[in-house]
Short mmCIF file of C-alpha atoms and ligand atoms in Angstrom, two decimals:
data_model
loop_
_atom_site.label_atom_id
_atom_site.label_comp_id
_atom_site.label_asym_id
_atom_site.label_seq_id
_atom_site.Cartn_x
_atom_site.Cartn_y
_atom_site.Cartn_z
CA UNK A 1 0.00 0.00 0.00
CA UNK A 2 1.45 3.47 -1.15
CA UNK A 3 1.85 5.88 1.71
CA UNK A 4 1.27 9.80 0.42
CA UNK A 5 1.91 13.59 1.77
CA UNK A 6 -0.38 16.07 0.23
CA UNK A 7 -0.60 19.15 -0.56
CA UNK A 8 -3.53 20.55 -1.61
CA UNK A 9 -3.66 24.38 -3.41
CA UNK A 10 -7.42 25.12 -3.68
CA UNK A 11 -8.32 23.02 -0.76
CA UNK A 12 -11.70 25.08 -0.11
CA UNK A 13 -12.84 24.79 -3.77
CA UNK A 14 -15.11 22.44 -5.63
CA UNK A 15 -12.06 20.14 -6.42
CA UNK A 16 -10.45 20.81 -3.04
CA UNK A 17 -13.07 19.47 -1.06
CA UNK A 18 -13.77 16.27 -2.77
CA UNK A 19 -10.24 15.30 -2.74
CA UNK A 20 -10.43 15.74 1.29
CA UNK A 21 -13.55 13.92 1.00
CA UNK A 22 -11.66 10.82 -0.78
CA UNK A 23 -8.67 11.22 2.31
CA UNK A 24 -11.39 11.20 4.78
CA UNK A 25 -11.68 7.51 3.96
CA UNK A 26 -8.11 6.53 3.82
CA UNK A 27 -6.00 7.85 6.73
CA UNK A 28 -3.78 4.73 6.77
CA UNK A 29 -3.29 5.96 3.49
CA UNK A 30 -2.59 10.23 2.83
CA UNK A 31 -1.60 12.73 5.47
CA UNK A 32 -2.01 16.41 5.09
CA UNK A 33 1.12 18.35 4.79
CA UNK A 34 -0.29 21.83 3.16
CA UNK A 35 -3.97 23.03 2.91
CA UNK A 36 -3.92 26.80 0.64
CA UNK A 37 -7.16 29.07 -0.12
CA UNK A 38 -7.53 32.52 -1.31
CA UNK A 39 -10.17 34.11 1.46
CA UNK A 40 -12.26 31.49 2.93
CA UNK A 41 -11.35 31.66 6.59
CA UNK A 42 -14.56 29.20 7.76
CA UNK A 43 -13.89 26.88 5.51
CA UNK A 44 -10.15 26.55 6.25
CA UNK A 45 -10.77 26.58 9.97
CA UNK A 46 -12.95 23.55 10.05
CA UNK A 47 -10.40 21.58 7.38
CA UNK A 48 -7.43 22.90 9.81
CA UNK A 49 -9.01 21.21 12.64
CA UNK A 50 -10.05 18.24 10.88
CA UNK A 51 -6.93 17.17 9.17
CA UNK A 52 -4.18 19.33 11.40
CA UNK A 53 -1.84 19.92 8.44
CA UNK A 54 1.89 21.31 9.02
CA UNK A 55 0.76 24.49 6.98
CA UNK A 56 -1.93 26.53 6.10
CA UNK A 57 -1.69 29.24 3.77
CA UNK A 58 -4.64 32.05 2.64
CA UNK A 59 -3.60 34.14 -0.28
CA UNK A 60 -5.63 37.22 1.41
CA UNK A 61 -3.64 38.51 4.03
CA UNK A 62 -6.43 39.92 6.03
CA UNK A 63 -8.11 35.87 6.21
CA UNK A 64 -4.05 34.31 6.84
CA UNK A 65 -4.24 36.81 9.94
CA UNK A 66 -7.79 35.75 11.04
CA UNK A 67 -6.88 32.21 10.67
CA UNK A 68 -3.94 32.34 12.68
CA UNK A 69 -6.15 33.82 15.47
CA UNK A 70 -8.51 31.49 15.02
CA UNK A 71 -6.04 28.44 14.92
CA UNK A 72 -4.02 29.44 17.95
CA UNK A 73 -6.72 29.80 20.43
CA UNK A 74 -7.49 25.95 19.72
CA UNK A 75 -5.04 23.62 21.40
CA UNK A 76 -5.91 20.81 18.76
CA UNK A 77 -4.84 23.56 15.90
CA UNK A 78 -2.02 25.71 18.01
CA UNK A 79 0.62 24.59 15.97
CA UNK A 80 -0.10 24.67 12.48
CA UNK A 81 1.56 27.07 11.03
CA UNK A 82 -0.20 30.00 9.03
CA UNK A 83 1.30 31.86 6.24
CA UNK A 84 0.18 34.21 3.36
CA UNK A 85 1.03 35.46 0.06
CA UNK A 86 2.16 34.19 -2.95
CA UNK A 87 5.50 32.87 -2.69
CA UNK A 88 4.26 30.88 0.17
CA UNK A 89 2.31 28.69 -1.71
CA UNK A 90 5.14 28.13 -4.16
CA UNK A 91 7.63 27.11 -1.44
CA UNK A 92 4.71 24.95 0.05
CA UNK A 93 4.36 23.15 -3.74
CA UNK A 94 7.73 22.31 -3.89
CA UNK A 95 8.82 21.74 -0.05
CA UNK A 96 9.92 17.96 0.61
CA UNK A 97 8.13 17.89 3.73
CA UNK A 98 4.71 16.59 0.60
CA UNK A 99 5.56 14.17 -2.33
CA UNK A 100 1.73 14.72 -4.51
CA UNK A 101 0.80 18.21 -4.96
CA UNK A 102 -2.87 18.10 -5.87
CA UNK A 103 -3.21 21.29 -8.05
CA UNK A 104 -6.94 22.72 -7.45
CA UNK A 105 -6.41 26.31 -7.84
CA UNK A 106 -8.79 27.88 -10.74
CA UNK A 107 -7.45 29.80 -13.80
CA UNK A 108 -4.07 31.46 -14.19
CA UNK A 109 -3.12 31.92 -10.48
CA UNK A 110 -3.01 28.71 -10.42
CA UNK A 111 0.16 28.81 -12.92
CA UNK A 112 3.18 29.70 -10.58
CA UNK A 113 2.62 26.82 -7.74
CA UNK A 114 1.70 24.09 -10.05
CA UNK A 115 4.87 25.03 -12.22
CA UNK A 116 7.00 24.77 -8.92
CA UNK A 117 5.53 21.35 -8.00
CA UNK A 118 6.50 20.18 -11.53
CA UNK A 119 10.25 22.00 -11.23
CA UNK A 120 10.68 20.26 -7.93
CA UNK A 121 9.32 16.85 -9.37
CA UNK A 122 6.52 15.88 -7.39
CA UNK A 123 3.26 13.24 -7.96
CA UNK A 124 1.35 16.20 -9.74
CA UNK A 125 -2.59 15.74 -9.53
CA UNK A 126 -3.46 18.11 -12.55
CA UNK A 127 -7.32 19.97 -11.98
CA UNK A 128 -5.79 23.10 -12.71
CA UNK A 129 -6.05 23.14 -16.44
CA UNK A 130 -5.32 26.58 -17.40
CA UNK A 131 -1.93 26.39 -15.73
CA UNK A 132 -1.07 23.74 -18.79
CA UNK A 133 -3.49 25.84 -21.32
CA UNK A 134 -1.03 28.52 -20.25
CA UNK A 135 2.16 27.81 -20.37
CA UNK A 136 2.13 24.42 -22.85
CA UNK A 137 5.77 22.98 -23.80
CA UNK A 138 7.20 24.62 -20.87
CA UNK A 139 5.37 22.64 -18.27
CA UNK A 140 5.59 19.48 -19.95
CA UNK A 141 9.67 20.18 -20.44
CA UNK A 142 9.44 21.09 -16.81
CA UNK A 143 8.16 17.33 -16.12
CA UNK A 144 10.27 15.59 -18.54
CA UNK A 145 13.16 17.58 -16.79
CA UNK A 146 12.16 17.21 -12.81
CA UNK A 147 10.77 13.57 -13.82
CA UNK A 148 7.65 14.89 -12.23
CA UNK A 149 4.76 12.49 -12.64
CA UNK A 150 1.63 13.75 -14.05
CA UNK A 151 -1.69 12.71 -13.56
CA UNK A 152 -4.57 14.00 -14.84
CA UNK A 153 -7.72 14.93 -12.58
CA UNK A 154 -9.90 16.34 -15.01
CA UNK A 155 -12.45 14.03 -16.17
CA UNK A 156 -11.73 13.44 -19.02
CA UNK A 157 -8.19 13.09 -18.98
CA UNK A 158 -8.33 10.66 -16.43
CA UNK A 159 -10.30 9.02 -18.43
CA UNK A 160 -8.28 8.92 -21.60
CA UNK A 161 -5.27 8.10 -18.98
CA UNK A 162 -6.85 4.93 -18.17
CA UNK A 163 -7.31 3.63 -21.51
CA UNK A 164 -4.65 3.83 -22.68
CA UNK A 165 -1.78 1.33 -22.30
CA UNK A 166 0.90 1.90 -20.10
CA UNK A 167 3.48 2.79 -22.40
CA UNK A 168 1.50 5.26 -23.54
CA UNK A 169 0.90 6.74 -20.15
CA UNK A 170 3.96 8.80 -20.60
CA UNK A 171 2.27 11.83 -20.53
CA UNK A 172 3.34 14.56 -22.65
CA UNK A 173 6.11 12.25 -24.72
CA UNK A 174 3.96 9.11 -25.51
CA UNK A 175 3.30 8.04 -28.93
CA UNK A 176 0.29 7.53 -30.03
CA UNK A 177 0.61 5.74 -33.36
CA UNK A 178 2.98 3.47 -32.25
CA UNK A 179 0.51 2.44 -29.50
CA UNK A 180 -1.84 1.63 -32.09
CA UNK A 181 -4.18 4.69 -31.04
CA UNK A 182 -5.70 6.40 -34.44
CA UNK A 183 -7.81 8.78 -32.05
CA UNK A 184 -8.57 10.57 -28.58
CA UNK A 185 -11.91 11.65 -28.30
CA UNK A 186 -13.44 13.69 -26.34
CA UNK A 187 -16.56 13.62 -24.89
CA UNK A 188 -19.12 16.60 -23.78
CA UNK A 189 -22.13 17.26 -22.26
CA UNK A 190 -22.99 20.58 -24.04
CA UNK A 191 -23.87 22.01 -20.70
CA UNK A 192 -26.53 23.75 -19.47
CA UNK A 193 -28.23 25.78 -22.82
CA UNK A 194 -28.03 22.82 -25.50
CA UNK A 195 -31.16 23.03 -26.27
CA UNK A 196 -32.05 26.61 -25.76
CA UNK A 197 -33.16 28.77 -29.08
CA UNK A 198 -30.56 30.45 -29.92
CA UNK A 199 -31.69 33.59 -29.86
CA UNK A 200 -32.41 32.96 -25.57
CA UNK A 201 -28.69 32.63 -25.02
CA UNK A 202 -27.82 36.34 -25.02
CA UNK A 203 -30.22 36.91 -22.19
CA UNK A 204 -29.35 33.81 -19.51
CA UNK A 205 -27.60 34.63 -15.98
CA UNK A 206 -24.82 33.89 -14.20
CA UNK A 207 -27.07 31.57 -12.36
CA UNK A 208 -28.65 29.61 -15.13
CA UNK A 209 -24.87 29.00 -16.58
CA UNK A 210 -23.94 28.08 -12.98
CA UNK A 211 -26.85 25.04 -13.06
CA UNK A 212 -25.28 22.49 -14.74
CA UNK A 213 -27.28 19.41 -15.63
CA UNK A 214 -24.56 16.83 -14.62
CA UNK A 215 -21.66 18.27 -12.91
CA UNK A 216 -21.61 20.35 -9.56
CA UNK A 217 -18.74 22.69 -9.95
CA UNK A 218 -16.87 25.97 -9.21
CA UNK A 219 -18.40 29.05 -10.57
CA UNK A 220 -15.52 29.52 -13.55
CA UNK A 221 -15.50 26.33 -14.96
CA UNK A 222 -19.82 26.20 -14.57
CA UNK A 223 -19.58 28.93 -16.74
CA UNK A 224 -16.96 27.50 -18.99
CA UNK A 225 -19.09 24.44 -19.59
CA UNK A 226 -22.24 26.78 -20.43
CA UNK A 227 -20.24 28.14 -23.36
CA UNK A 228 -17.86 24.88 -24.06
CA UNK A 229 -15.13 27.31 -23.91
CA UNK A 230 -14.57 24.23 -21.14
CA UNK A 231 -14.00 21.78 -23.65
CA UNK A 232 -11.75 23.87 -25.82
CA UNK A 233 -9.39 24.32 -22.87
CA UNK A 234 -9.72 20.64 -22.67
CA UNK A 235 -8.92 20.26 -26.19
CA UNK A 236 -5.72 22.21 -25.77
CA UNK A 237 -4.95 20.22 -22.76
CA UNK A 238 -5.13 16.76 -24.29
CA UNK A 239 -2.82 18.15 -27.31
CA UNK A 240 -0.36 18.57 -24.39
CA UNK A 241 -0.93 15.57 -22.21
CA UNK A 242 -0.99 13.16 -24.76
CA UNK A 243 0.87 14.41 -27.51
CA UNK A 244 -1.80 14.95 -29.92
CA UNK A 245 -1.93 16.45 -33.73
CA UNK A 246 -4.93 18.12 -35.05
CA UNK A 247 -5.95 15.03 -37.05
CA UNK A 248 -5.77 12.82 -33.40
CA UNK A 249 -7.97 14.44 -31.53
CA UNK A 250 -12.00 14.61 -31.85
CA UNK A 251 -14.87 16.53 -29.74
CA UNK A 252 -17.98 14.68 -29.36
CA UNK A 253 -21.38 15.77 -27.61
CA UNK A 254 -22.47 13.18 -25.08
CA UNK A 255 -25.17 14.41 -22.78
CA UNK A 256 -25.54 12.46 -20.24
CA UNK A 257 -22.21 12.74 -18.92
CA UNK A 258 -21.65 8.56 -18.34
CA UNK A 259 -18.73 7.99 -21.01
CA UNK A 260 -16.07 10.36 -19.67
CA UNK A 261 -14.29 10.31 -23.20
CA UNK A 262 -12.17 7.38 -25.26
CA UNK A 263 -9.21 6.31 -27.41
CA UNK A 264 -9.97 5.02 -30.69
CA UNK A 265 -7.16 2.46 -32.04
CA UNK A 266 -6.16 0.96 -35.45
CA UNK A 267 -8.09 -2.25 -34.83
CA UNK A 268 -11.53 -0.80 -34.34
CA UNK A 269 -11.65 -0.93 -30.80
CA UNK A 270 -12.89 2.34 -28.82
CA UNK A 271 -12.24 2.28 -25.30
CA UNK A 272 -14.37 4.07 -23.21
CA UNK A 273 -14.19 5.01 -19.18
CA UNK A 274 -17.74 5.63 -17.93
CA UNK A 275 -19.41 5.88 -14.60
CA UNK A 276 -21.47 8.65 -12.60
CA UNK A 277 -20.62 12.47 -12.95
CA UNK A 278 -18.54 12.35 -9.99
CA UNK A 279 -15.25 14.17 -9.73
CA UNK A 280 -14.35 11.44 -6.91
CA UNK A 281 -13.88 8.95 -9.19
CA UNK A 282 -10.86 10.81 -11.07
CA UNK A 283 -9.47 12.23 -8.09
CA UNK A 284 -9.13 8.48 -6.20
CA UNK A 285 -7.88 7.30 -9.17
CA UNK A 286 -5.32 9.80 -9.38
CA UNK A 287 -4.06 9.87 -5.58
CA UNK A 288 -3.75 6.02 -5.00
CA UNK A 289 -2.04 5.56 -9.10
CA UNK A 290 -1.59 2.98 -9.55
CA UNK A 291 -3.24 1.21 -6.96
CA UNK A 292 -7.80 1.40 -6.71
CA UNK A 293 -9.08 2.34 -3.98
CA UNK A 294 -12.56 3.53 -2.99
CA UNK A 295 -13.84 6.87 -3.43
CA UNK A 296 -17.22 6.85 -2.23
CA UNK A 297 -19.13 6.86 -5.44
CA UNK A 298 -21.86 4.71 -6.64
CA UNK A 299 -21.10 2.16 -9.55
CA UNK A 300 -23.25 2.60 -12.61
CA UNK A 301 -26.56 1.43 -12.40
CA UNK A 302 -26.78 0.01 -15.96
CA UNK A 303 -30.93 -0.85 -15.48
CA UNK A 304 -31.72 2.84 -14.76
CA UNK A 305 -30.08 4.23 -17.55
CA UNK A 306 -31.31 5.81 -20.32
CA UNK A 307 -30.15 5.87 -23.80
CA UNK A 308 -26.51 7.08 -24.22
CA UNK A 309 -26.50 9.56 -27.37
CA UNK A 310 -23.73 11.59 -28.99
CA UNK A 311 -23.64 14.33 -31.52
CA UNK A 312 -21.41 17.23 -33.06
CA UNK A 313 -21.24 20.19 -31.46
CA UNK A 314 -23.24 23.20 -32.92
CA UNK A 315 -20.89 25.64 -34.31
CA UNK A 316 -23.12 28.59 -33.83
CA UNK A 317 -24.04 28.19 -30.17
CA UNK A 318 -20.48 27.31 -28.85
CA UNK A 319 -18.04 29.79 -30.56
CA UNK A 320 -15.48 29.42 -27.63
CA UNK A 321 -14.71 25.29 -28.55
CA UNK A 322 -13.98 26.96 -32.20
CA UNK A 323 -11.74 29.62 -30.81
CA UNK A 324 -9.91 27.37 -28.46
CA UNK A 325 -9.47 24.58 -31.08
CA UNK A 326 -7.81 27.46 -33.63
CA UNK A 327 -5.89 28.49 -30.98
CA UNK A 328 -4.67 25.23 -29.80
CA UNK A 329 -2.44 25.37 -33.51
CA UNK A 330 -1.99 28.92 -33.42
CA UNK A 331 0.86 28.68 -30.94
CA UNK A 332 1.52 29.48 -27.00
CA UNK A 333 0.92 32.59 -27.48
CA UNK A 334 -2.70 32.27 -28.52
CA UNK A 335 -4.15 29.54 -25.86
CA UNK A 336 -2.17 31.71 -23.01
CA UNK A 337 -4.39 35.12 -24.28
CA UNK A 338 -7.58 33.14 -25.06
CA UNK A 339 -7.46 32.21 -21.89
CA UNK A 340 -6.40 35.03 -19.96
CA UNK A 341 -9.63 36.97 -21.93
CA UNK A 342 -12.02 34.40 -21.14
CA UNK A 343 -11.01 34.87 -17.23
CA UNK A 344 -11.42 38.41 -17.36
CA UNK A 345 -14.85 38.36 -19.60
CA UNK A 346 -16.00 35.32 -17.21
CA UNK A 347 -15.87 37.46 -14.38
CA UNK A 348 -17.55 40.13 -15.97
CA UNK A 349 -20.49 37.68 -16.59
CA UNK A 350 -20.59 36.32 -12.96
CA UNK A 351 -20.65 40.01 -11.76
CA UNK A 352 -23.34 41.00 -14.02
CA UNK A 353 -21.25 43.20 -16.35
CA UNK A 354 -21.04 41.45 -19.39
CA UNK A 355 -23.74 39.30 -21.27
CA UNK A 356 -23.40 35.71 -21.64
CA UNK A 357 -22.75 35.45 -25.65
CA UNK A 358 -20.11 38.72 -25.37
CA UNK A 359 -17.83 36.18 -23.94
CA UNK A 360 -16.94 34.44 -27.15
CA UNK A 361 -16.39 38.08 -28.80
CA UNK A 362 -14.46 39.45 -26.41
CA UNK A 363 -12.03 36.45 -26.45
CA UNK A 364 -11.90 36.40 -30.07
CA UNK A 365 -11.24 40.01 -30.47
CA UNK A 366 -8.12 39.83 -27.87
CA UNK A 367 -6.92 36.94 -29.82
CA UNK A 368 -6.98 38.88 -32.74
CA UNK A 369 -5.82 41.82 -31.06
CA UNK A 370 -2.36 40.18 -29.96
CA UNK A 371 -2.29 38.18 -33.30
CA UNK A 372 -0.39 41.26 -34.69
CA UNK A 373 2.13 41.42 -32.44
CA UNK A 374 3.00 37.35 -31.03
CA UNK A 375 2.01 35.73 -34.27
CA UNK A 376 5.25 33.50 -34.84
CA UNK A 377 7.29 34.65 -31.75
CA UNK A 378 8.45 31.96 -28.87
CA UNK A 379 6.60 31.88 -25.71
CA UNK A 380 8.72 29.92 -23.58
CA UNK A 381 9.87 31.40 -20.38
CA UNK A 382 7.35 31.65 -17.63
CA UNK A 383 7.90 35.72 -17.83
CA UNK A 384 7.00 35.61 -21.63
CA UNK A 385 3.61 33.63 -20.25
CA UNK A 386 3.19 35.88 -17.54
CA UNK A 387 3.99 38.96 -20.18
CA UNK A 388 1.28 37.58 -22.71
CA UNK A 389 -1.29 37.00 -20.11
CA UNK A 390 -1.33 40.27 -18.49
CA UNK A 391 -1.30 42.05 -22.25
CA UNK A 392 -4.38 39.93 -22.62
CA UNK A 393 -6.17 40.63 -19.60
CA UNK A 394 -5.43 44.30 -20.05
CA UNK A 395 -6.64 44.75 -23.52
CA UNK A 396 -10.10 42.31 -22.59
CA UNK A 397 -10.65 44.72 -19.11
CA UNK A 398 -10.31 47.52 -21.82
CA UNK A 399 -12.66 46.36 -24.45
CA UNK A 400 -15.35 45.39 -22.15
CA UNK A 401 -15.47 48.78 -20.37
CA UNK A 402 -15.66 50.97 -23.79
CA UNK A 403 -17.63 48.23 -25.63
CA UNK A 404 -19.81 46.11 -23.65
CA UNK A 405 -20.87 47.63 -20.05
CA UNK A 406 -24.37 46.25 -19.59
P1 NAD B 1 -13.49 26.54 -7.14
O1 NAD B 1 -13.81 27.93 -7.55
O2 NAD B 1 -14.55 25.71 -6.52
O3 NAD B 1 -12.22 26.54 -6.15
C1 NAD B 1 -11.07 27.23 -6.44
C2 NAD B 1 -10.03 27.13 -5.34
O4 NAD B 1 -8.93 27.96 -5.71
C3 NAD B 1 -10.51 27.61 -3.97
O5 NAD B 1 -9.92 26.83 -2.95
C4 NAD B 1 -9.96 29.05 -3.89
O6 NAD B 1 -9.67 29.44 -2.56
C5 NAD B 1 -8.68 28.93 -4.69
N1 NAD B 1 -8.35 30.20 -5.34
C6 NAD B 1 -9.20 30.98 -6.08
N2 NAD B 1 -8.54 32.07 -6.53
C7 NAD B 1 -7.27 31.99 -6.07
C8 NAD B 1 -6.14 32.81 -6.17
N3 NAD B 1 -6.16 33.98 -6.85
N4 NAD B 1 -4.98 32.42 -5.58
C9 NAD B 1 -4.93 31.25 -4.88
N5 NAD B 1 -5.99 30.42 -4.72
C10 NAD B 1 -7.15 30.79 -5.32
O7 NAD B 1 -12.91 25.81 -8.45
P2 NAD B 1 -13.01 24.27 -8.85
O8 NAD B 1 -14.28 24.01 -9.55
O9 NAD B 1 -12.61 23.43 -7.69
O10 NAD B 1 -11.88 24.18 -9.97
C11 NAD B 1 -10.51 24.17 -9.66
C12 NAD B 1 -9.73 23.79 -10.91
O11 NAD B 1 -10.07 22.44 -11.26
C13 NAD B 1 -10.08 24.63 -12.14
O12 NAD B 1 -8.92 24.84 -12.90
C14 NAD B 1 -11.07 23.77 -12.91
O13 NAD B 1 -11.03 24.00 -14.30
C15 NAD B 1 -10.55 22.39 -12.60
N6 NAD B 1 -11.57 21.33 -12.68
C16 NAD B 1 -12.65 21.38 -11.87
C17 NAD B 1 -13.63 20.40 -11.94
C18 NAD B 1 -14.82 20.41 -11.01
O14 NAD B 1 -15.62 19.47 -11.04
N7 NAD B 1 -15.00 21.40 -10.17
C19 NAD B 1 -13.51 19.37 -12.90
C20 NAD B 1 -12.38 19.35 -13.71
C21 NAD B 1 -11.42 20.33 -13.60
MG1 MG B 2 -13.46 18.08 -17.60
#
């Protein structure tokens, strides 16, 4: 039985809390090392107290400070140490003390700790997606370098990951062909408005693109799923993990959310992963690779399903998949701004400023914007990332306020 440390960046999030959910029921198996938020002090205080790691750390420096008061006026807690900031939870990603850094943070500030926890060649749990949709080459150079070992927590991913034969497991170096795999497909529930006319979608809410019909998720990635800009970021994230070209890698529409995607080989064969919408599933699979062990979820009841049905996604009411697949061959520099707009013009959404279909036009027009000047130049430093990301959030903060306050 494989013994683990953890450290867990995002532990109060969506992803965060069903990977403590998962430890909960293997003690003999994980221990705690490092538990990181951004500002959610309750939260943090009752996983503190439950699973007494070595280190805490809040991003906010005003919730750090009331967790540390908090935390020392409890004997059980007293001496876990509390810490904030930024380079904290870099040092915390790549400290010895943890061997599997589960990487739970949403969007880009999830980049610089995940990166570290690669450099310093740790069991990597991958949720974080846009840290790879980011920064590309470089983080899977990082891992071939550091011999970090990724494994991928996304749905999806995971679910590739386990069809495919081991020697193809070599994330971000395998060879496909020569493993006999002709295709990676990708599955998709369409999210919440694949059926709506289209003519509804301008007018839906942050709330009605929050209520999706399968998954329960953070607020970003709800609303990524709503406009399949999910999927796209997906896309560009299997081109990385598995070491996909254009003509290996396939989108389909799959409602019901019970095949979690498959790899197509020479011989016919399609393997498939399914089982319920439950991000449990991935994430045990991922923390006790390559042993099983429970996670807590259900196995398929195959007499109360209903049909299984697949289609192609509708190129009018998802623009984003479009825009992230023409990306994806673009180069670095155009998944890193494509996703650095879609943050910024995802916020906007969720905070009312910005309507749900001037998403996909404000991350095309940023794309376009920076197409000018990156078209054909190297992104590979972390400051080139970091250079191209803030450009891109800029210019989409920018054209929302003169174009698109609503
Ligand atoms: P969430 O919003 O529920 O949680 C995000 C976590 O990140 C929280 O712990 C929060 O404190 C922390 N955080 C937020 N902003 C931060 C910042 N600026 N600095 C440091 N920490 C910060 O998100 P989630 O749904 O758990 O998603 C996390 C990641 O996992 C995303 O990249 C998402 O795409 C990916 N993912 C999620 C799911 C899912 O089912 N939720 C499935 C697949 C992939
Ligand atoms: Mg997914």
């Amino acid at each position: 039985m494989s013994q683990h440390r953890l450290c867990i960046l995002g532990a109060t999030g969506s992803i965060g809390l069903n990977t403590l959910a998962v430890v909960r029921e293997h003690p003999e198996r994980f221990q705690i090392d490092v538990l990181t938020a951004n500002t959610n002090v309750k939260q943090m205080v009752a996983l503190c107290s439950e699973f007494r790691p070595r280190q805490a750390i809040m991003v906010c420096p005003e919730a750090a400070a009331e967790l540390a008061q908090v935390l020392s006026s409890q004997p059980s807690t007293a001496k876990i140490e509390v810490r904030s900031g930024l380079g904290p939870l870099q040092e915390a990603a790549s400290n010895e003390a943890n061997d599997t850094v589960m990487a739970a943070i949403v969007g880009g500030a999830g980049l610089a700790p995940t990166l570290a926890a690669v450099q310093a060649g740790k069991r990597v749990l991958l949720a974080n997606k846009e840290a790879l949709v980011m920064s590309g080459q470089l983080f899977m150079d990082a891992a071939l370098t550091s011999g970090a070992q990724i494994l991928p927590v996304d749905s999806e991913h995971n679910a590739i990951f386990q069809c495919l034969p081991r020697e193809a497991q070599q994330l971000g170096s395998c060879d496909l062909a020569a493993a006999g795999i002709d295709k990676i497909i990708l599955t998709g529930s369409g999210g919440p408005f694949r059926e709506l006319p289209l003519a509804e979608l301008t007018e839906q809410s942050p709330a009605a693109a929050c209520a999706h019909p399968n998954w329960d998720m953070g607020q970003k990635i709800s609303v990524d799923s709503a406009t399949m800009m999910n999927k796209g970021l997906e896309y560009i994230e299997a081109r990385w993990l598995f070491n996909c070209t254009a003509a290996q890698l396939d989108v389909v529409l799959h409602p019901q959310s019970v095949i979690h995607s498959m790899v197509s080989y020479a011989d016919g064969s399609v393997l498939a992963q399914m089982g319920r919408p439950d991000m449990r599933t991935p994430i045990a699979h991922c923390l006790s690779f390559p042993e099983r062990i429970a996670s807590g979820v259900e196995p398929l009841d195959f007499m109360a399903l209903q049909n299984l049905t697949f289609a192609s996604a509708d190129a009018e009411r998802y623009p984003c998949l479009a825009l992230a697949i023409k990306a994806c061959w673009q180069g670095q520099w155009a998944t890193t701004a494509l996703n650095a707009a879609n943050e910024v013009a995802v916020a906007h959404f969720l905070n009312g400023s910005l309507r749900f279909t001037a998403i996909a036009e404000v991350c095309a027009a940023v794309v376009k914007q920076l197409e000018t000047t990156h078209a054909g130049h190297d992104v590979n430093s972390l400051e080139a990332v970091l250079s191209v990301d803030g450009q891109a959030r800029a210019n989409a903060t920018n054209l929302i306020e003169m174009n698109y306050s609503c």
